[in-house]
Amino acid sequence: MDRLIDHSVYKNLKSIDDVKYFMQYHAFAVWDFMSLVKALQTHFAPTTLPWFNPQNTDVARFINEIVLSEESDMDSEGNFSSHYAMYLNAMKEIGASTEPIESFVEELKNGAPLFETIAGMNLPVELKQFLKFTFETIESREIHRIAAAFTFGREDIIPEMFLQVLRNSGEMQSAPKFKYYLDRHIELDGDEHGPLSVKLMEIVCGNDSTIWQQAAESAKRAIEMRISLWTLIDRKLSVSTQKTFYLAD
């Protein structure tokens, strides 16, 4: 965890071009996060017809609240928006290219197979591995692994990660929509979603030491994937002068 929070990528966000570069990669993590959330919602608050009462209404309420805020939160202008759409708008505000993430998502919308699309896209291997891990975890259908990737790989670490971005980047005055996005997640995940997601883990894993061990493995892998992605961005920030999106060689 410390390797992620203390990563040098945050200190290298020195200019607005650096922030643009960072956002073009991070957009993929913003997008695939919702698939983790939806996997949890499908399990704990399924939309089956006919409807049946959720087995655990506390967890169903928590997951539905996450979906509500992630899919239809209030943006900086008072409009309802998904956090993913907020992020794309924040990118456009500072001139960061949304083409890499939007073209990827468009391929999937048009019916392209997920894993084949990830493998075939001209993206850095670290980014492909990040996406592949997320969807392999979801496809496992092992709810404790999904919950661990969600809780410890996302919700529990996001507030401190985003605080580091705010503390180290001097360009937030040039990116008010991005600052709003970061502040909103620090508020939601730090005060509400983070603590509740830890309770989710306690419910999912119970007193089963084997399940806890498998969940810990999933959490560790999720953090490793994030560190690998951050290291890719950091390396390119250090050597690139044009700050254009780096594609695979």
XYZ file of C-alpha atoms in Angstrom:
249
model
C 0.000 0.000 0.000
C 2.799 2.446 0.885
C 4.402 1.880 -2.523
C 1.199 3.129 -4.113
C 0.587 6.116 -1.835
C 4.239 7.208 -1.982
C 4.628 6.624 -5.727
C 6.735 9.241 -7.495
C 4.122 9.729 -10.234
C 2.268 12.258 -8.059
C 5.307 14.515 -7.734
C 5.843 14.444 -11.476
C 2.473 16.085 -12.191
C 4.199 19.447 -12.520
C 2.440 21.008 -15.498
C -0.978 20.966 -17.114
C 0.502 18.782 -19.861
C 1.543 16.275 -17.200
C -2.006 16.255 -15.816
C -3.401 15.705 -19.334
C -1.028 12.793 -19.830
C -1.985 11.244 -16.491
C -5.703 11.560 -17.183
C -5.503 9.857 -20.569
C -4.324 6.671 -18.859
C -6.329 6.988 -15.659
C -9.555 7.297 -17.695
C -9.399 3.542 -18.334
C -9.408 2.855 -14.579
C -12.316 5.271 -14.118
C -14.255 3.374 -16.765
C -13.553 -0.212 -15.691
C -14.333 0.574 -12.040
C -18.036 0.614 -12.881
C -17.912 -2.973 -14.113
C -16.650 -4.040 -10.672
C -19.526 -2.127 -9.086
C -22.073 -3.648 -11.457
C -20.739 -7.139 -10.771
C -21.377 -6.564 -7.062
C -24.823 -5.117 -7.759
C -25.718 -8.105 -9.928
C -24.853 -10.406 -7.035
C -26.342 -8.500 -4.086
C -29.206 -6.575 -5.718
C -30.009 -8.530 -8.884
C -32.474 -7.241 -11.449
C -34.211 -10.572 -11.950
C -37.758 -10.886 -13.274
C -39.804 -11.764 -11.356
C -38.190 -9.846 -8.489
C -37.089 -11.521 -5.249
C -36.090 -9.901 -1.979
C -32.287 -9.384 -1.584
C -30.651 -11.834 0.807
C -28.823 -9.003 2.591
C -30.633 -5.675 2.406
C -27.812 -3.774 4.146
C -25.367 -4.775 1.426
C -27.975 -4.213 -1.308
C -28.540 -0.678 -0.006
C -24.801 0.057 0.042
C -24.209 -1.232 -3.486
C -27.254 0.616 -4.833
C -25.998 3.836 -3.201
C -22.625 3.340 -4.884
C -24.326 2.882 -8.249
C -26.525 5.930 -7.667
C -23.575 8.206 -6.964
C -21.326 6.729 -9.642
C -23.934 6.781 -12.420
C -25.907 9.921 -11.569
C -24.021 12.213 -9.186
C -24.202 16.025 -9.259
C -21.431 17.513 -11.366
C -19.685 20.842 -10.819
C -22.425 22.680 -12.757
C -25.353 21.115 -10.885
C -26.263 18.549 -13.537
C -26.668 14.814 -12.995
C -23.783 12.893 -14.513
C -21.887 9.656 -14.170
C -18.406 10.003 -12.715
C -17.015 8.589 -15.947
C -18.727 11.350 -17.950
C -17.478 13.915 -15.413
C -13.962 12.645 -15.968
C -14.229 12.892 -19.753
C -15.573 16.451 -19.415
C -12.682 17.317 -17.102
C -10.276 15.963 -19.705
C -11.881 18.012 -22.458
C -11.752 21.141 -20.298
C -7.936 21.028 -20.201
C -7.459 19.667 -23.719
C -6.589 16.066 -22.840
C -7.445 13.626 -25.611
C -10.399 11.361 -24.874
C -9.947 9.494 -28.151
C -8.039 6.472 -26.734
C -10.630 5.607 -24.079
C -13.668 6.572 -26.161
C -12.559 4.556 -29.184
C -11.944 1.555 -26.932
C -15.389 1.820 -25.322
C -17.016 2.369 -28.722
C -15.506 -0.894 -29.986
C -17.142 -2.707 -27.083
C -20.461 -0.913 -27.636
C -20.438 -2.182 -31.182
C -20.198 -5.757 -29.934
C -16.477 -6.429 -30.088
C -15.410 -9.260 -27.741
C -13.953 -7.821 -24.533
C -10.717 -9.756 -24.076
C -9.960 -9.861 -27.797
C -10.457 -6.097 -27.961
C -8.132 -5.505 -25.014
C -5.481 -7.740 -26.580
C -5.853 -6.158 -30.025
C -5.851 -2.482 -29.029
C -2.649 -0.528 -29.568
C -2.179 0.133 -25.854
C 0.769 -0.293 -23.484
C 1.037 -3.766 -21.976
C 0.671 -2.383 -18.441
C -2.704 -0.900 -19.306
C -3.838 -4.102 -21.001
C -2.835 -6.091 -17.917
C -4.751 -3.684 -15.681
C -7.947 -4.110 -17.703
C -7.446 -7.847 -18.118
C -7.102 -8.348 -14.361
C -10.309 -6.408 -13.674
C -12.405 -8.442 -16.070
C -10.811 -11.778 -15.241
C -11.727 -11.089 -11.615
C -15.300 -10.292 -12.631
C -15.534 -13.359 -14.877
C -14.393 -15.597 -12.010
C -17.804 -14.916 -10.399
C -16.094 -15.374 -7.032
C -17.740 -12.593 -5.105
C -15.051 -12.375 -2.409
C -12.370 -11.779 -5.038
C -14.505 -9.157 -6.791
C -15.311 -7.451 -3.494
C -11.627 -7.429 -2.496
C -10.541 -5.868 -5.794
C -13.293 -3.282 -5.368
C -12.650 -2.558 -1.685
C -8.881 -2.666 -1.312
C -7.903 -2.057 -4.922
C -10.243 0.906 -5.381
C -12.490 2.314 -2.632
C -10.078 2.066 0.301
C -7.088 3.585 -1.526
C -8.738 6.209 -3.731
C -9.022 9.022 -1.126
C -5.319 8.949 -0.241
C -4.261 8.565 -3.880
C -6.356 11.527 -4.962
C -5.143 13.607 -2.018
C -1.629 12.999 -3.286
C -2.615 14.234 -6.748
C -4.108 17.399 -5.221
C -1.135 18.000 -2.911
C 1.537 17.553 -5.529
C 0.027 19.056 -8.658
C 0.220 22.815 -8.927
C -2.125 22.899 -11.897
C -5.510 22.362 -10.275
C -6.494 26.009 -10.807
C -6.318 25.250 -14.540
C -8.452 22.137 -14.183
C -11.462 22.975 -11.971
C -13.581 20.069 -13.224
C -10.791 17.622 -12.481
C -10.359 19.145 -9.013
C -14.088 18.772 -8.416
C -13.901 15.119 -9.489
C -11.006 14.461 -7.097
C -12.625 16.335 -4.208
C -15.899 14.495 -4.729
C -14.230 11.090 -4.570
C -12.187 12.022 -1.524
C -15.422 13.039 0.180
C -17.526 10.046 -0.881
C -14.925 7.301 -0.603
C -13.216 8.592 2.510
C -16.320 9.385 4.552
C -18.859 6.896 3.256
C -17.964 4.297 0.661
C -14.555 3.255 2.001
C -15.705 2.299 5.523
C -18.845 0.621 4.172
C -16.842 -1.417 1.671
C -14.706 -2.791 4.526
C -17.928 -3.933 6.210
C -18.881 -5.543 2.905
C -15.705 -7.629 3.093
C -16.575 -8.783 6.598
C -19.978 -9.954 5.377
C -18.616 -11.642 2.249
C -15.730 -13.453 3.931
C -17.200 -14.101 7.373
C -14.975 -16.335 9.495
C -13.630 -18.411 6.617
C -9.816 -18.095 6.660
C -9.496 -19.613 3.182
C -11.886 -17.072 1.701
C -10.031 -14.249 3.480
C -6.725 -15.524 2.067
C -8.109 -15.624 -1.468
C -9.575 -12.149 -1.008
C -6.187 -10.892 0.187
C -4.553 -12.318 -2.940
C -7.081 -10.490 -5.118
C -6.519 -7.244 -3.222
C -2.749 -7.563 -3.558
C -2.992 -8.165 -7.292
C -5.313 -5.170 -7.719
C -2.814 -2.906 -5.956
C 0.070 -4.343 -7.969
C -1.818 -3.623 -11.193
C -2.322 -0.002 -10.095
C 1.347 0.388 -9.170
C 2.339 -1.000 -12.568
C 0.037 1.482 -14.325
C 1.343 4.380 -12.223
C 4.943 3.323 -12.990
C 4.188 3.330 -16.717
C 2.789 6.872 -16.521
C 5.658 8.034 -14.327
C 8.253 6.626 -16.689
C 6.673 8.299 -19.693
C 6.301 11.613 -17.856
C 10.013 11.529 -17.123
C 11.146 10.897 -20.703
C 8.424 12.392 -22.898
C 8.583 16.004 -24.045
C 5.450 16.009 -26.203
C 3.179 14.393 -23.583
C 1.095 12.599 -26.176
C -0.656 9.359 -25.345
C 1.857 6.546 -25.470
C 0.775 3.585 -27.547
C 2.393 0.170 -27.692
C 5.581 -0.127 -29.693
